[in-house]
Amino acid sequence: MTDSPPARAPQARSRAELRAIMQAAQESEQEKSVRHARRSSGTGRKATLWIVGGLLVVAVAATGWLGYRVLGAKASLEAAQGLVGTVKDQAGSADFAGIAQTAELLSVHTSDAVAATNDPVWRAGELVPWVGKNLTAVREMAEVVDSISADTVTPLAAVAGTLTPDSLKPVDGHINIEPIVQLSAAIGPAAEAFHAAVARGEAIDVEGTVGPVADAGAKLSGMLSSADALVGDAASILQIAPDLLGANGPRNYVLVFQNLAESTALGGTAAALTEVHVDNGAISIGRQASSGDFPWRDGNPVITPDPNVEAIFEPLMYTRLNLSTSRPDFPTAAEIAQAFWQQHIGGEVDAVISVDPVALSHLLEATGPIPMSTGDQLSKENAVKLLLNEIYFRYPTEEIHRTDDFFEEAAKSIFNSLMSPTTDMPKLVAAVTRGVSQQRILAWSADPEVQSKLASSPLSGILPSSNDKATTTGVFFRDMSASKMDFYLKTAASLSTNVCEAAEPTFTTTVDLTSSLTQEQADALPPYVASGLWGSEHFRTQVFVYGPPGTTLSATEINSQGRLTTFDLSADDLGRPVASFMVWLAPGQTSQVTATFTGPAGNYGEPQLRTTPMIHGTATSIEAPGC
């Protein structure tokens, strides 16, 4: 038997086979990965779509909600701004109950506006470029108006709501001053809060915002600036009102009645004076005098004169009471009047108050017509003409003193009517406000603390000493004919300035004076009305043009029909340059004078033009491009 070869163990697969197997396995895994990736990709796309879709839904919802809030805030803000104006009007007419009701509505609207703009979605929207700036501006406006409502209007309304016109009416010559004391205590903090709100409002940035937002910002800024001055004026007066009414002890005042038929810078000559006693709201009239009762103190000024003032207005203003109002500065006139009274009548004078016949005519709207012993009915319609013109035709020259008696009786009769319970208090408040705004009611106190408050009020009769808040040019008149011819004088003044455009601005003021008389009318005038120097031939008026503080007089011009109209002098007074002209007018003539002032580079407030409060109010205009 032959031996068979031994059996071999199964051999391992060849390398080629192994590579083929591994390759197949790898391909299988890759296919699985691709299939998995495809499945994962589809799931991811679906998830992303869900997320994006959800975000879009949220964005659309947020946009809709934000739009809803914007509309709500806009409506509330507009309503609130309108109500702030209503409060101002109600305060001017002494509608105290109305103020309280309006304050409640205002609080609702401002709270709604703040709630709408402090929503989380709104706040988030403020982070969005461009859109956010608009939302921030609206929110800040809402917060400012709400702070005014909460910190100014509401506290004042809480006091005003307890008042009625009847509660302020005099009874037996006595005014209940307790409500005024309460208002005085409330007005200080309320005014400070308002000033702070105004500062915040001015800081709101609306540059680059959409038109409606920018317009709303401009409207709010204008409203706040206007109201800020009114609130400040009211605060300065109300804070000292209790003291003026004798809450802290008896006070003695002198009322000066200015005769506008003989113009001076402050209005008219100091024609008649009346003493008034005040003690804890009880008010009574004392002694009365006319300017003729005070001696001419030639060479003996009643107070120490200012040589610079004497050079402009002549020394006579310090020696003759009737000329004390020559300078456009009421403290000067008041100190002269106080000294004349104390030296020649006697008694202490704690304050001097000036009123002119136009202001008296406003007051007669509250009292109604007043009967006079002469048979006249003094009314708002005839007071100015009767007191400043017709009365001089009634008495011959030798009895002209009877006009003084008429003035004294008129003053006493008007005072007694004002102290009557029949006086219409809302009309009285409106009349006094009107007279003060026209510079026809002025006041000065001998108490430095009280005077510091008056000095910042519209009662002061003081020209601003700087251009910070307003850049004021002044035009003032003074009769130089010893006549009562200014009843027939018409005046106009215009200011042209580039203060809002030029680095070194100019201020050109043109003044027109016109005699409204015919020669025939002039010839028929009684001697006391016609010029004591030239009769009916012509009359003479001095014109003073005061430039803004810090400026210099650079040019003058005269265009006159009148004879001898001249540029009189250039001087400085009250920190201002002064151009003085002497204007001569025959009946029917017109003259025009112009003064130009140049200012250095600096900050200037809004241009304003102040004039003498004449019988016929001076027509004024301001041309200021860019302002």
mmCIF file of C-alpha atoms in Angstrom, residues 24-164:
data_model
loop_
_atom_site.group_PDB
_atom_site.id
_atom_site.type_symbol
_atom_site.label_atom_id
_atom_site.label_comp_id
_atom_site.label_asym_id
_atom_site.label_seq_id
_atom_site.Cartn_x
_atom_site.Cartn_y
_atom_site.Cartn_z
ATOM 1 C CA ALA A 24 -17.586 45.593 0.484
ATOM 2 C CA ALA A 25 -18.001 46.209 4.193
ATOM 3 C CA GLN A 26 -16.809 49.799 3.884
ATOM 4 C CA GLU A 27 -19.153 50.444 1.008
ATOM 5 C CA SER A 28 -21.972 49.029 3.070
ATOM 6 C CA GLU A 29 -21.133 51.344 6.000
ATOM 7 C CA GLN A 30 -20.860 54.318 3.711
ATOM 8 C CA GLU A 31 -24.257 53.559 2.294
ATOM 9 C CA LYS A 32 -25.643 53.368 5.794
ATOM 10 C CA SER A 33 -24.018 56.717 6.684
ATOM 11 C CA VAL A 34 -25.364 58.344 3.569
ATOM 12 C CA ARG A 35 -28.812 56.991 4.249
ATOM 13 C CA HIS A 36 -28.570 58.162 7.872
ATOM 14 C CA ALA A 37 -27.291 61.538 6.836
ATOM 15 C CA ARG A 38 -30.105 61.881 4.391
ATOM 16 C CA ARG A 39 -32.585 60.985 7.063
ATOM 17 C CA SER A 40 -30.897 63.386 9.540
ATOM 18 C CA SER A 41 -30.764 66.175 6.966
ATOM 19 C CA GLY A 42 -34.441 65.914 6.313
ATOM 20 C CA THR A 43 -35.219 66.001 10.006
ATOM 21 C CA GLY A 44 -32.895 69.037 10.513
ATOM 22 C CA ARG A 45 -34.477 70.953 7.694
ATOM 23 C CA LYS A 46 -37.838 70.317 9.183
ATOM 24 C CA ALA A 47 -36.626 71.484 12.617
ATOM 25 C CA THR A 48 -35.057 74.630 11.167
ATOM 26 C CA LEU A 49 -38.215 75.429 9.289
ATOM 27 C CA TRP A 50 -40.172 75.027 12.476
ATOM 28 C CA ILE A 51 -37.790 77.338 14.355
ATOM 29 C CA VAL A 52 -37.733 79.995 11.647
ATOM 30 C CA GLY A 53 -41.451 79.795 11.290
ATOM 31 C CA GLY A 54 -41.883 80.151 15.019
ATOM 32 C CA LEU A 55 -39.593 83.164 15.094
ATOM 33 C CA LEU A 56 -41.517 84.745 12.239
ATOM 34 C CA VAL A 57 -44.745 84.225 14.094
ATOM 35 C CA VAL A 58 -43.229 85.783 17.232
ATOM 36 C CA ALA A 59 -41.803 88.687 15.206
ATOM 37 C CA VAL A 60 -45.103 89.334 13.487
ATOM 38 C CA ALA A 61 -46.918 89.146 16.820
ATOM 39 C CA ALA A 62 -44.366 91.443 18.474
ATOM 40 C CA THR A 63 -44.577 93.903 15.587
ATOM 41 C CA GLY A 64 -48.325 93.924 15.784
ATOM 42 C CA TRP A 65 -48.242 94.339 19.550
ATOM 43 C CA LEU A 66 -45.649 97.100 19.285
ATOM 44 C CA GLY A 67 -47.689 98.861 16.625
ATOM 45 C CA TYR A 68 -50.703 98.653 18.890
ATOM 46 C CA ARG A 69 -48.691 100.125 21.759
ATOM 47 C CA VAL A 70 -47.308 102.915 19.571
ATOM 48 C CA LEU A 71 -50.783 103.931 18.491
ATOM 49 C CA GLY A 72 -51.982 103.850 22.083
ATOM 50 C CA ALA A 73 -49.036 105.908 23.325
ATOM 51 C CA LYS A 74 -49.526 108.425 20.499
ATOM 52 C CA ALA A 75 -53.196 108.891 21.310
ATOM 53 C CA SER A 76 -52.498 109.290 25.030
ATOM 54 C CA LEU A 77 -49.674 111.764 24.463
ATOM 55 C CA GLU A 78 -51.725 113.907 22.107
ATOM 56 C CA ALA A 79 -54.611 113.969 24.560
ATOM 57 C CA ALA A 80 -52.243 114.851 27.425
ATOM 58 C CA GLN A 81 -50.635 117.707 25.516
ATOM 59 C CA GLY A 82 -54.041 119.148 24.746
ATOM 60 C CA LEU A 83 -55.021 118.946 28.417
ATOM 61 C CA VAL A 84 -51.853 120.780 29.508
ATOM 62 C CA GLY A 85 -52.995 123.662 27.313
ATOM 63 C CA THR A 86 -56.461 123.440 28.873
ATOM 64 C CA VAL A 87 -54.984 123.707 32.372
ATOM 65 C CA LYS A 88 -53.102 126.845 31.325
ATOM 66 C CA ASP A 89 -56.293 128.440 29.997
ATOM 67 C CA GLN A 90 -58.256 127.469 33.094
ATOM 68 C CA ALA A 91 -55.611 128.975 35.361
ATOM 69 C CA GLY A 92 -55.795 132.227 33.402
ATOM 70 C CA SER A 93 -59.564 132.418 33.929
ATOM 71 C CA ALA A 94 -59.527 131.259 37.586
ATOM 72 C CA ASP A 95 -61.545 128.154 36.708
ATOM 73 C CA PHE A 96 -60.350 126.241 39.766
ATOM 74 C CA ALA A 97 -62.949 123.472 39.591
ATOM 75 C CA GLY A 98 -62.087 122.959 35.941
ATOM 76 C CA ILE A 99 -58.393 122.613 36.786
ATOM 77 C CA ALA A 100 -59.132 119.795 39.232
ATOM 78 C CA GLN A 101 -61.253 117.915 36.685
ATOM 79 C CA THR A 102 -58.720 118.379 33.913
ATOM 80 C CA ALA A 103 -55.920 117.212 36.202
ATOM 81 C CA GLU A 104 -57.694 113.884 36.734
ATOM 82 C CA LEU A 105 -58.053 113.312 32.984
ATOM 83 C CA LEU A 106 -54.468 114.361 32.411
ATOM 84 C CA SER A 107 -53.237 111.841 34.977
ATOM 85 C CA VAL A 108 -55.118 109.023 33.226
ATOM 86 C CA HIS A 109 -53.681 109.843 29.805
ATOM 87 C CA THR A 110 -50.099 110.317 30.980
ATOM 88 C CA SER A 111 -50.221 107.072 32.985
ATOM 89 C CA ASP A 112 -51.504 105.233 29.923
ATOM 90 C CA ALA A 113 -48.727 106.692 27.780
ATOM 91 C CA VAL A 114 -46.035 105.650 30.258
ATOM 92 C CA ALA A 115 -47.507 102.151 30.634
ATOM 93 C CA ALA A 116 -47.543 101.682 26.862
ATOM 94 C CA THR A 117 -43.936 102.784 26.426
ATOM 95 C CA ASN A 118 -42.547 100.716 29.310
ATOM 96 C CA ASP A 119 -43.828 97.426 27.901
ATOM 97 C CA PRO A 120 -41.057 94.717 27.609
ATOM 98 C CA VAL A 121 -41.642 94.445 23.874
ATOM 99 C CA TRP A 122 -41.289 98.228 23.554
ATOM 100 C CA ARG A 123 -38.057 98.157 25.528
ATOM 101 C CA ALA A 124 -36.723 95.363 23.340
ATOM 102 C CA GLY A 125 -37.682 97.360 20.264
ATOM 103 C CA GLU A 126 -35.503 100.238 21.496
ATOM 104 C CA LEU A 127 -32.472 98.009 20.818
ATOM 105 C CA VAL A 128 -33.316 97.702 17.131
ATOM 106 C CA PRO A 129 -31.244 100.046 14.948
ATOM 107 C CA TRP A 130 -33.114 103.150 13.702
ATOM 108 C CA VAL A 131 -36.461 101.930 15.012
ATOM 109 C CA GLY A 132 -35.133 102.039 18.556
ATOM 110 C CA LYS A 133 -34.298 105.751 18.468
ATOM 111 C CA ASN A 134 -37.892 106.603 17.606
ATOM 112 C CA LEU A 135 -39.255 104.400 20.380
ATOM 113 C CA THR A 136 -36.834 105.860 22.936
ATOM 114 C CA ALA A 137 -37.843 109.422 22.044
ATOM 115 C CA VAL A 138 -41.554 108.631 22.397
ATOM 116 C CA ARG A 139 -40.998 106.901 25.753
ATOM 117 C CA GLU A 140 -39.016 109.865 27.090
ATOM 118 C CA MET A 141 -41.742 112.276 25.953
ATOM 119 C CA ALA A 142 -44.342 110.201 27.768
ATOM 120 C CA GLU A 143 -42.260 110.191 30.953
ATOM 121 C CA VAL A 144 -41.767 113.967 30.842
ATOM 122 C CA VAL A 145 -45.463 114.716 30.388
ATOM 123 C CA ASP A 146 -46.339 112.197 33.121
ATOM 124 C CA SER A 147 -43.923 113.857 35.551
ATOM 125 C CA ILE A 148 -45.563 117.221 34.840
ATOM 126 C CA SER A 149 -48.934 115.706 35.593
ATOM 127 C CA ALA A 150 -47.805 113.975 38.783
ATOM 128 C CA ASP A 151 -45.455 116.580 40.246
ATOM 129 C CA THR A 152 -46.886 119.912 39.054
ATOM 130 C CA VAL A 153 -50.494 119.804 37.887
ATOM 131 C CA THR A 154 -51.855 117.293 40.405
ATOM 132 C CA PRO A 155 -50.433 119.009 43.550
ATOM 133 C CA LEU A 156 -51.678 122.416 42.391
ATOM 134 C CA ALA A 157 -55.043 120.956 41.398
ATOM 135 C CA ALA A 158 -55.398 119.484 44.877
ATOM 136 C CA VAL A 159 -55.340 123.028 46.255
ATOM 137 C CA ALA A 160 -57.192 124.686 43.383
ATOM 138 C CA GLY A 161 -59.957 122.110 43.558
ATOM 139 C CA THR A 162 -60.966 123.443 46.979
ATOM 140 C CA LEU A 163 -61.305 126.993 45.673
ATOM 141 C CA THR A 164 -64.205 128.775 44.078
#
